[in-house]
Short mmCIF file of C-alpha atoms in Angstrom, two decimals:
data_model
loop_
_atom_site.label_atom_id
_atom_site.label_comp_id
_atom_site.label_asym_id
_atom_site.label_seq_id
_atom_site.Cartn_x
_atom_site.Cartn_y
_atom_site.Cartn_z
CA MET A 225 -0.35 -0.14 0.32
CA GLU A 226 1.54 3.24 -1.23
CA GLU A 227 -1.06 5.53 1.22
CA LEU A 228 -3.35 4.54 3.74
CA ARG A 229 -6.64 7.15 3.84
CA VAL A 230 -7.92 7.45 7.42
CA LEU A 231 -11.27 9.42 7.50
CA VAL A 232 -12.91 10.98 10.88
CA PRO A 233 -16.07 12.79 10.48
CA ASN A 234 -15.70 14.75 13.65
CA GLY A 235 -13.34 14.88 16.76
CA MET A 236 -16.05 14.19 19.43
CA MET A 237 -18.59 11.36 18.62
CA GLY A 238 -22.21 13.12 19.40
CA TYR A 239 -21.07 16.64 18.30
CA GLY A 240 -22.42 16.19 14.80
CA PHE A 241 -20.60 16.86 11.43
CA PRO A 242 -21.65 18.04 8.26
CA ILE A 243 -23.06 15.28 6.08
CA GLU A 244 -21.91 16.85 2.96
CA ASP A 245 -18.26 17.11 4.16
CA PHE A 246 -18.78 13.22 5.29
CA GLU A 247 -19.93 12.17 2.07
CA ARG A 248 -17.09 14.53 0.11
CA GLY A 249 -14.54 12.29 2.35
CA MET A 250 -16.39 8.75 1.10
CA LYS A 251 -15.30 9.71 -2.29
CA GLU A 252 -11.52 9.56 -1.25
CA LEU A 253 -11.95 6.05 -0.50
CA PRO A 254 -10.69 5.67 2.92
CA HIS A 255 -9.39 2.52 4.41
CA ALA A 256 -11.00 3.00 7.58
CA ILE A 257 -13.30 5.51 9.45
CA VAL A 258 -12.33 6.37 12.94
CA VAL A 259 -14.03 8.65 15.22
CA ASP A 260 -12.87 9.31 19.34
CA ALA A 261 -15.87 9.61 21.34
CA GLY A 262 -13.94 10.53 24.98
CA SER A 263 -12.09 12.76 26.67
CA THR A 264 -11.80 13.70 30.25
CA ASP A 265 -11.92 17.56 29.47
CA SER A 266 -14.99 18.15 30.87
CA GLY A 267 -14.36 17.02 34.49
CA PRO A 268 -14.67 13.62 36.33
CA GLN A 269 -18.31 13.57 36.90
CA LYS A 270 -18.73 10.79 33.78
CA LEU A 271 -16.42 8.56 35.49
CA ALA A 272 -17.94 9.02 38.88
CA LEU A 273 -21.47 9.08 38.02
CA GLY A 274 -21.70 6.95 35.04
CA GLU A 275 -22.59 9.77 33.19
CA MET A 276 -22.24 10.23 28.85
CA THR A 277 -20.22 13.40 27.21
CA CYS A 278 -23.53 13.49 24.73
CA PRO A 279 -27.48 12.06 24.88
CA GLU A 280 -27.95 8.87 23.68
CA SER A 281 -29.64 10.09 20.92
CA ALA A 282 -26.41 11.77 19.48
CA TYR A 283 -24.46 8.66 19.58
CA TYR A 284 -27.42 7.10 17.54
CA LYS A 285 -28.01 9.42 15.06
CA GLU A 286 -24.42 9.51 13.74
CA LEU A 287 -23.63 5.62 14.27
CA SER A 288 -27.04 5.70 11.86
CA ILE A 289 -24.98 7.82 9.24
CA LEU A 290 -21.24 5.80 9.81
CA ILE A 291 -22.24 1.90 9.93
CA PRO A 292 -24.11 1.59 6.57
CA ALA A 293 -21.43 3.88 4.98
CA ALA A 294 -18.39 1.89 6.28
CA LYS A 295 -20.34 -1.48 5.58
CA SER A 296 -20.90 -0.15 2.17
CA ALA A 297 -17.66 0.89 1.35
CA ASN A 298 -16.24 -2.89 3.04
CA ILE A 299 -14.00 -0.90 5.42
CA PRO A 300 -14.08 -0.73 9.33
CA LEU A 301 -15.11 1.63 11.59
CA ILE A 302 -13.47 1.97 14.81
CA VAL A 303 -15.25 4.29 17.79
CA SER A 304 -12.81 4.68 20.58
CA SER A 305 -13.74 5.81 24.39
CA ALA A 306 -17.43 4.72 24.03
CA GLY A 307 -19.62 7.41 26.26
CA GLY A 308 -17.10 9.64 27.11
CA ASP A 309 -15.91 7.70 29.89
CA GLY A 310 -14.62 4.53 27.78
CA THR A 311 -16.10 2.60 30.72
CA ASN A 312 -17.44 -1.22 30.46
CA GLN A 313 -21.38 0.04 30.68
CA HIS A 314 -21.05 2.49 27.83
CA VAL A 315 -19.34 0.08 25.75
CA ASP A 316 -22.03 -2.22 25.83
CA LEU A 317 -24.51 0.75 25.49
CA PHE A 318 -22.76 1.52 21.90
CA VAL A 319 -23.05 -2.49 21.36
CA ASN A 320 -26.50 -2.12 22.02
CA LEU A 321 -26.77 1.22 19.62
CA VAL A 322 -24.84 -0.65 16.63
CA GLU A 323 -27.31 -3.78 17.14
CA LYS A 324 -30.36 -2.15 17.07
CA ILE A 325 -28.92 0.22 13.70
CA ALA A 326 -28.02 -2.90 11.92
CA LYS A 327 -31.37 -4.80 12.45
CA GLU A 328 -33.71 -1.54 11.50
CA LYS A 329 -30.85 -1.40 8.22
CA ASN A 330 -30.97 -5.15 7.75
CA LEU A 331 -27.09 -5.08 7.81
CA SER A 332 -25.11 -8.21 8.94
CA ILE A 333 -22.26 -7.08 11.07
CA LYS A 334 -19.55 -8.47 13.02
CA VAL A 335 -19.09 -6.30 16.24
CA ALA A 336 -16.18 -6.28 18.32
CA SER A 337 -15.56 -4.72 21.78
CA ILE A 338 -12.40 -4.15 23.61
CA TYR A 339 -13.19 -3.31 27.43
CA SER A 340 -10.91 -1.25 29.74
CA ASP A 341 -12.22 -1.19 33.08
CA ILE A 342 -9.32 -2.89 35.65
CA PRO A 343 -10.75 -4.60 38.44
CA LYS A 344 -10.02 -2.63 41.69
CA GLU A 345 -8.30 -6.19 43.12
CA LYS A 346 -6.07 -6.02 40.42
CA ILE A 347 -4.73 -2.44 41.38
CA VAL A 348 -4.64 -2.80 44.66
CA GLY A 349 -2.14 -6.19 44.40
CA GLU A 350 -0.09 -3.72 41.68
CA LEU A 351 -0.12 -1.17 44.25
CA LYS A 352 1.01 -3.27 46.61
CA ASN A 353 3.72 -4.46 44.23
CA ASP A 354 4.74 -1.04 43.38
CA ASN A 355 3.87 -1.15 39.78
CA ILE A 356 1.83 2.29 40.15
CA VAL A 357 3.07 5.67 40.03
CA PRO A 358 1.32 9.06 40.07
CA MET A 359 1.24 11.43 37.33
CA THR A 360 2.92 14.78 37.23
CA ASN A 361 1.08 16.74 40.36
CA VAL A 362 -0.82 14.09 41.40
CA PRO A 363 -0.43 12.55 45.01
CA GLN A 364 0.65 8.70 45.49
CA LEU A 365 -2.52 6.10 45.22
CA THR A 366 -3.81 4.56 48.61
CA GLU A 367 -5.83 1.69 48.50
CA GLU A 368 -8.29 4.04 50.23
CA ASP A 369 -8.33 6.12 47.31
CA ILE A 370 -9.10 2.85 45.34
CA ALA A 371 -12.26 1.75 47.36
CA GLU A 372 -13.71 5.30 47.08
CA THR A 373 -13.59 5.53 43.29
CA SER A 374 -16.83 4.46 41.67
CA VAL A 375 -15.15 2.66 38.70
CA ILE A 376 -11.14 2.33 37.44
CA THR A 377 -10.46 2.59 33.76
CA ALA A 378 -6.93 2.84 31.48
CA GLN A 379 -6.23 3.97 28.64
CA MET A 380 -5.11 1.85 25.96
CA GLY A 381 -2.85 1.81 23.60
CA ALA A 382 -2.89 0.75 19.60
CA GLU A 383 -2.16 -2.96 20.48
CA PRO A 384 -5.87 -3.90 21.04
CA TYR A 385 -6.83 -2.38 17.89
CA LEU A 386 -4.07 -3.99 16.02
CA ASN A 387 -4.71 -7.60 17.11
CA LEU A 388 -8.23 -7.13 15.64
CA LEU A 389 -7.11 -5.93 12.61
CA LYS A 390 -4.97 -8.83 12.15
CA LEU A 391 -8.09 -10.79 11.76
CA ASP A 392 -7.75 -10.20 8.23
CA GLU A 393 -10.44 -11.76 6.50
CA GLU A 394 -12.32 -12.36 9.78
CA ARG A 395 -12.03 -8.77 10.69
CA PRO A 396 -14.97 -7.21 12.59
CA ASP A 397 -17.00 -4.34 10.48
CA VAL A 398 -17.32 -2.42 13.70
CA ILE A 399 -15.00 -2.04 16.81
CA ILE A 400 -16.10 -0.26 19.91
CA GLY A 401 -13.56 0.27 22.16
CA GLY A 402 -13.21 1.35 25.81
CA ARG A 403 -11.21 4.09 27.37
CA THR A 404 -8.22 4.71 24.75
CA TYR A 405 -5.10 7.06 24.59
CA ASP A 406 -6.85 9.42 21.12
CA PRO A 407 -4.29 8.56 18.69
CA SER A 408 -4.19 4.88 18.81
CA PRO A 409 -6.74 3.55 16.16
CA THR A 410 -5.01 5.55 13.87
CA ALA A 411 -1.75 4.31 15.01
CA ALA A 412 -3.07 0.65 14.91
CA LEU A 413 -3.93 1.21 11.19
CA GLY A 414 -0.63 2.88 10.18
CA ILE A 415 1.51 0.20 11.91
CA TYR A 416 -1.00 -2.86 10.49
CA TYR A 417 -0.19 -1.76 6.90
CA GLY A 418 3.36 -1.44 7.20
CA PHE A 419 3.72 2.37 7.97
CA SER A 420 6.12 3.98 10.13
CA PRO A 421 4.82 3.68 13.64
CA ALA A 422 6.02 7.66 14.26
CA LEU A 423 4.00 8.72 11.50
CA ALA A 424 1.05 6.81 12.30
CA TRP A 425 1.55 7.87 16.09
CA HIS A 426 1.48 11.92 14.52
CA MET A 427 -1.26 11.65 12.34
CA GLY A 428 -3.44 9.83 14.67
CA LYS A 429 -2.73 12.69 17.34
CA ILE A 430 -3.60 15.34 14.60
CA ILE A 431 -6.51 13.73 13.12
CA GLU A 432 -8.31 12.57 16.51
CA CYS A 433 -9.74 16.22 17.08
CA GLY A 434 -11.39 16.13 13.25
CA ALA A 435 -10.51 19.47 11.47
CA ILE A 436 -9.89 21.59 14.60
CA CYS A 437 -6.23 21.91 13.08
CA CYS A 438 -7.35 23.95 9.87
CA VAL A 439 -8.74 27.50 9.22
CA PRO A 440 -11.33 27.82 9.40
CA THR A 441 -11.79 25.12 11.95
CA GLY A 442 -13.87 22.54 10.82
CA LYS A 443 -15.22 18.69 11.74
CA THR A 444 -14.48 16.09 8.85
CA VAL A 445 -10.61 15.50 7.92
CA LEU A 446 -8.85 13.05 5.96
CA GLY A 447 -5.30 11.84 6.91
CA ARG A 448 -2.92 10.30 3.88
CA LEU A 449 -0.46 8.34 5.32
CA ARG A 450 2.91 7.60 3.42
CA ALA A 451 5.77 6.24 3.29
CA ASP A 452 8.04 9.08 4.87
CA HIS A 453 5.14 11.77 5.40
CA PHE A 454 1.63 12.09 5.79
CA LEU A 455 -0.86 14.91 4.28
CA ILE A 456 -3.87 16.68 6.34
CA GLU A 457 -7.02 17.65 4.31
CA PRO A 458 -10.35 19.00 5.75
CA MET A 459 -13.30 17.71 3.90
CA ASN A 460 -14.91 21.65 4.16
CA PRO A 461 -13.37 22.81 0.53
CA LYS A 462 -13.51 26.19 2.24
CA SER A 463 -11.12 25.14 4.67
CA LYS A 464 -7.18 24.74 5.13
CA ALA A 465 -5.01 22.78 6.50
CA LEU A 466 -1.96 25.21 6.69
CA PRO A 467 1.47 24.48 8.29
CA HIS A 468 1.22 26.61 10.81
CA SER A 469 -2.44 25.75 12.15
CA VAL A 470 -0.79 22.00 12.08
CA ALA A 471 1.90 22.30 13.89
CA ALA A 472 -0.06 24.37 16.56
CA HIS A 473 -2.55 21.58 17.12
CA THR A 474 0.35 19.25 17.62
CA MET A 475 0.71 20.98 21.03
CA TYR A 476 -2.86 20.66 21.69
CA GLU A 477 -3.46 19.33 25.14
CA LYS A 478 0.27 18.44 25.81
CA SER A 479 2.69 19.75 28.37
CA SER A 480 5.99 19.52 26.01
CA ALA A 481 5.70 20.78 21.88
CA THR A 482 8.23 17.76 21.38
CA LEU A 483 7.88 14.83 23.27
CA LEU A 484 4.57 13.68 23.42
CA PRO A 485 4.18 10.31 26.09
CA GLY A 486 1.57 7.59 25.59
CA PRO A 487 1.12 4.01 25.62
CA GLY A 488 4.14 2.38 24.88
CA GLY A 489 6.34 5.28 24.00
CA ILE A 490 7.15 8.61 23.10
CA LEU A 491 6.29 10.17 20.19
CA ASN A 492 9.68 12.73 19.59
CA LEU A 493 8.70 15.53 17.03
CA LYS A 494 12.08 17.31 17.45
CA ASN A 495 13.20 16.91 14.10
CA CYS A 496 9.28 17.14 12.73
CA VAL A 497 8.95 19.76 9.59
CA PHE A 498 5.55 21.13 8.74
CA GLU A 499 4.94 21.87 5.21
CA ALA A 500 2.35 23.30 2.67
CA GLU A 501 1.77 20.45 0.21
CA ASN A 502 -0.66 22.68 -1.91
CA GLU A 503 -2.85 25.72 -0.24
CA ARG A 504 -5.50 23.60 1.44
CA VAL A 505 -3.31 20.51 2.45
CA ALA A 506 -0.20 20.51 4.85
CA ARG A 507 2.28 17.59 4.86
CA ILE A 508 4.40 16.62 8.02
CA SER A 509 7.42 14.65 8.06
CA GLY A 510 10.35 13.91 10.54
CA SER A 511 8.35 12.39 13.35
CA GLN A 512 10.38 9.99 15.23
CA PHE A 513 8.93 7.25 18.03
CA ALA A 514 10.98 5.41 21.03
CA GLU A 515 9.56 2.50 22.84
CA ASP A 516 9.24 2.33 26.61
CA ASP A 517 11.34 -0.32 28.44
CA ILE A 518 8.00 -0.90 30.43
CA TYR A 519 4.97 -0.60 29.17
CA ARG A 520 2.19 1.65 31.24
CA ILE A 521 -1.33 2.65 30.95
CA LYS A 522 -2.92 5.59 32.63
CA LEU A 523 -5.66 4.42 35.07
CA GLU A 524 -8.36 7.25 35.70
CA GLY A 525 -11.20 7.06 38.15
CA ALA A 526 -13.65 9.46 40.12
CA LYS A 527 -15.23 9.80 43.30
CA THR A 528 -18.21 11.91 44.88
CA VAL A 529 -16.94 14.22 47.52
CA GLY A 530 -20.03 16.19 48.26
CA TYR A 531 -23.05 18.44 46.43
CA ARG A 532 -22.73 21.71 44.87
CA SER A 533 -24.75 24.82 44.58
CA ILE A 534 -24.39 28.16 42.83
CA THR A 535 -25.95 31.55 42.86
CA VAL A 536 -25.29 33.68 39.58
CA MET A 537 -25.67 37.46 40.47
CA GLY A 538 -25.26 40.49 37.78
CA LEU A 539 -23.17 43.50 39.53
CA ARG A 540 -23.50 46.71 37.16
CA ASP A 541 -22.78 49.66 39.67
CA PRO A 542 -19.31 50.92 38.96
CA ILE A 543 -18.82 51.88 42.74
CA LEU A 544 -19.28 48.48 43.58
CA ILE A 545 -17.21 46.85 41.02
CA SER A 546 -14.05 49.53 41.65
CA GLN A 547 -13.83 47.60 44.57
CA LEU A 548 -15.17 44.12 43.94
CA ASP A 549 -12.28 42.20 45.48
CA ASP A 550 -12.77 44.02 48.95
CA VAL A 551 -16.57 43.48 48.53
CA LEU A 552 -16.33 39.79 48.20
CA ASN A 553 -13.76 39.50 50.82
CA TYR A 554 -16.15 41.01 52.84
CA VAL A 555 -19.27 38.54 51.98
CA ARG A 556 -17.00 35.79 52.68
CA GLU A 557 -16.02 36.62 56.14
CA GLN A 558 -18.91 37.36 57.07
CA VAL A 559 -20.47 34.34 56.33
CA GLU A 560 -17.76 32.52 57.81
CA LYS A 561 -18.60 34.32 61.17
CA GLU A 562 -22.41 33.61 60.95
CA LEU A 563 -21.80 29.70 59.74
CA PRO A 564 -18.64 28.79 60.95
CA GLU A 565 -19.11 25.32 61.56
CA GLU A 566 -21.48 25.06 58.11
CA VAL A 567 -18.28 27.16 56.25
CA ALA A 568 -15.54 24.99 58.03
CA GLN A 569 -17.00 21.59 56.30
CA SER A 570 -17.45 23.17 52.88
CA GLN A 571 -15.55 25.34 49.75
CA LEU A 572 -16.64 28.65 48.69
CA ILE A 573 -15.15 29.79 45.52
CA PHE A 574 -16.06 33.09 43.77
CA HIS A 575 -15.97 33.04 40.04
CA PRO A 576 -16.05 36.98 39.20
CA TYR A 577 -16.48 36.95 35.31
CA GLY A 578 -15.50 40.30 33.91
CA LYS A 579 -12.30 40.28 36.42
CA ASN A 580 -10.31 37.15 35.91
CA ALA A 581 -12.55 34.65 36.31
CA ILE A 582 -10.93 32.08 34.08
CA MET A 583 -7.35 32.93 34.77
CA GLN A 584 -7.47 34.07 37.94
CA HIS A 585 -3.98 34.62 39.81
CA LEU A 586 -2.38 33.79 36.77
CA GLU A 587 -3.84 36.43 34.36
CA GLY A 588 -1.24 38.69 33.07
CA LEU A 589 -2.98 41.43 31.15
CA SER A 590 -4.39 44.39 32.33
CA ASN A 591 -6.65 44.39 35.22
CA GLU A 592 -9.24 46.79 34.07
CA VAL A 593 -12.77 46.06 34.86
CA GLY A 594 -15.90 46.01 32.47
CA HIS A 595 -18.98 48.12 33.23
CA GLU A 596 -20.53 44.88 34.16
CA VAL A 597 -19.45 41.63 36.07
CA CYS A 598 -21.45 38.61 36.59
CA VAL A 599 -20.38 36.94 39.77
CA ILE A 600 -20.76 33.28 40.28
CA ALA A 601 -20.75 31.95 43.82
CA GLU A 602 -19.89 28.11 43.92
CA VAL A 603 -20.32 26.23 47.26
CA ALA A 604 -19.37 22.73 47.97
CA SER A 605 -20.43 20.60 50.95
CA PRO A 606 -21.14 17.48 52.61
CA THR A 607 -24.92 17.98 51.70
CA GLN A 608 -27.17 19.68 49.22
CA GLU A 609 -28.55 21.41 52.35
CA MET A 610 -25.41 22.87 54.00
CA ALA A 611 -24.54 23.83 50.60
CA GLN A 612 -27.85 25.75 49.59
CA LEU A 613 -27.78 27.31 53.01
CA ILE A 614 -24.28 28.81 52.77
CA VAL A 615 -24.74 30.25 48.77
CA ASN A 616 -27.97 31.53 50.17
CA ARG A 617 -26.02 33.73 52.78
CA VAL A 618 -23.89 34.69 50.17
CA ARG A 619 -26.60 36.12 48.05
CA THR A 620 -28.27 37.69 50.85
CA THR A 621 -25.41 39.03 52.16
CA LEU A 622 -23.96 40.64 48.71
CA LEU A 623 -27.37 41.87 48.00
CA HIS A 624 -27.81 44.44 50.84
CA TYR A 625 -24.00 45.02 51.63
CA HIS A 626 -23.47 48.71 52.17
CA TYR A 627 -20.30 49.17 50.57
CA GLU A 628 -18.45 52.53 50.77
CA GLY A 629 -19.87 55.17 48.48
CA ARG A 630 -23.03 52.88 48.06
CA ILE A 631 -25.83 55.12 46.73
CA ALA A 632 -28.66 53.05 45.88
CA THR A 633 -30.18 51.25 48.77
CA SER A 634 -32.58 48.46 46.60
CA GLY A 635 -30.31 46.02 46.10
CA ASN A 636 -26.79 45.56 44.60
CA ILE A 637 -27.03 42.79 42.12
CA GLY A 638 -29.31 41.48 39.68
CA MET A 639 -30.24 37.69 39.38
CA PRO A 640 -31.28 36.21 36.18
CA PHE A 641 -32.38 32.62 37.15
CA THR A 642 -35.00 31.34 39.73
CA PRO A 643 -34.49 29.36 42.22
CA LEU A 644 -32.24 32.12 42.88
CA GLU A 645 -29.94 29.10 44.51
CA ILE A 646 -29.68 26.44 42.46
CA PRO A 647 -28.27 22.81 43.31
CA LEU A 648 -26.34 20.91 41.11
CA GLY A 649 -26.10 18.04 42.89
CA LEU A 650 -23.12 15.53 43.38
CA VAL A 651 -19.84 17.06 43.08
CA CYS A 652 -17.02 14.72 41.92
CA GLN A 653 -13.29 14.65 41.99
CA PHE A 654 -10.85 13.01 39.94
CA SER A 655 -9.06 10.21 42.76
CA VAL A 656 -7.12 7.87 40.31
CA TYR A 657 -4.82 9.41 37.64
CA HIS A 658 -1.76 7.38 37.71
CA LEU A 659 0.38 5.04 35.62
CA MET A 660 0.56 1.54 35.76
CA ALA A 661 2.84 -1.07 34.48
CA ILE A 662 1.64 -4.09 32.30
CA PRO A 663 3.27 -7.03 31.13
CA ASP A 664 0.96 -7.91 27.92
CA PRO A 665 -0.98 -4.75 26.39
CA VAL A 666 -3.57 -7.02 24.39
CA LYS A 667 -4.62 -9.44 27.20
CA GLU A 668 -4.84 -6.40 29.65
CA PHE A 669 -8.24 -5.18 27.28
CA GLU A 670 -11.12 -8.26 27.23
CA THR A 671 -12.16 -8.17 23.51
CA LYS A 672 -15.37 -9.61 22.38
CA ILE A 673 -16.84 -10.37 19.18
CA MET A 674 -20.52 -10.80 18.13
CA GLU A 675 -22.24 -11.41 14.74
CA VAL A 676 -25.55 -8.88 14.45
CA LYS A 677 -27.83 -9.68 11.85
#
């Protein structure tokens, strides 16, 4: 094979994609359709509570397009990190969706599922054997952490997908993977067809986010893997994959611009070259890959730690806004005086949107404040009732506080929502974010294959 073509309809399954761009991509005769469905970007609640990134109906709509297209073209459809967290329950849910669609469309399909949940007793054993180390800025794992965590899953590498591709004539039509290092399916395809693992990993790193690397950003993208380089082409004819935009996206979600660790090794981009193949297509070469001496997978787990409530308050008085930090400090101190026991068990955070709410103390820009500010007060407590009590006291204290220079007496804030104190339910926290050494990257992840008719 001189060129491997991998079509990615969007950077996150469930987010939708332009059907005309996808159809344009199918006309390029791809050898596989790959789409990632997962991420920890949105926080720990999916893992802790068993939730999904998108509604089930969103996955059903997209699979209803992708499965018939892949089957008609006789190419595999690979979906990784099913449901967002990639846990076993969401792999099974996706398999059920595939089965439902196949029956609705009278398709005969072979479906493979790869599971990534790791039993807690195994993790405890590996912890005792010193085979688990924390990620950067993460504390050492304890048996108590493991016990409190709802489910623990692991990011698989390319090997489980490669093992299924090697079935050749018996290869599944659809592969539903559990939690996966995002570039792994594309890397597995590249390695299977005999291309450079380094280039395959790098192409997978870029195209797993769809056409976000293009200008303007889009959804559907085609990667063309060749002997000594690969090409990135958006399927929207008005979009361009430019060398600088693709290079910038290579650094996306990474702590290093040149060294990208993952399961089994490190992608080294120090000698990488980004060029223009033409005005719409970027050409990338020079990627290198070094295998690790010890194969490690990242464990992910989360737990519930309490309940959260918020109140949303709009401020427009320039006199108040000019002394906002002092006013919020007063509110905090006053609430602590009035509710000492409750505040001692809780966490109170102010988010002053319009004044460094996003970067907070890391903000390096001008300290100028706009004429309007939205302050969101967030409280996390052991119970929902306690969180509601504290956030109510925050709101009413700020509402009537007589700050210096105050003229109006009707109230200091506007409240756009009722209820005024909004209960958000359980608050979650990552409790496992560690690396575990494993002897076999295939056997660690259970695989099942079934026929659907």
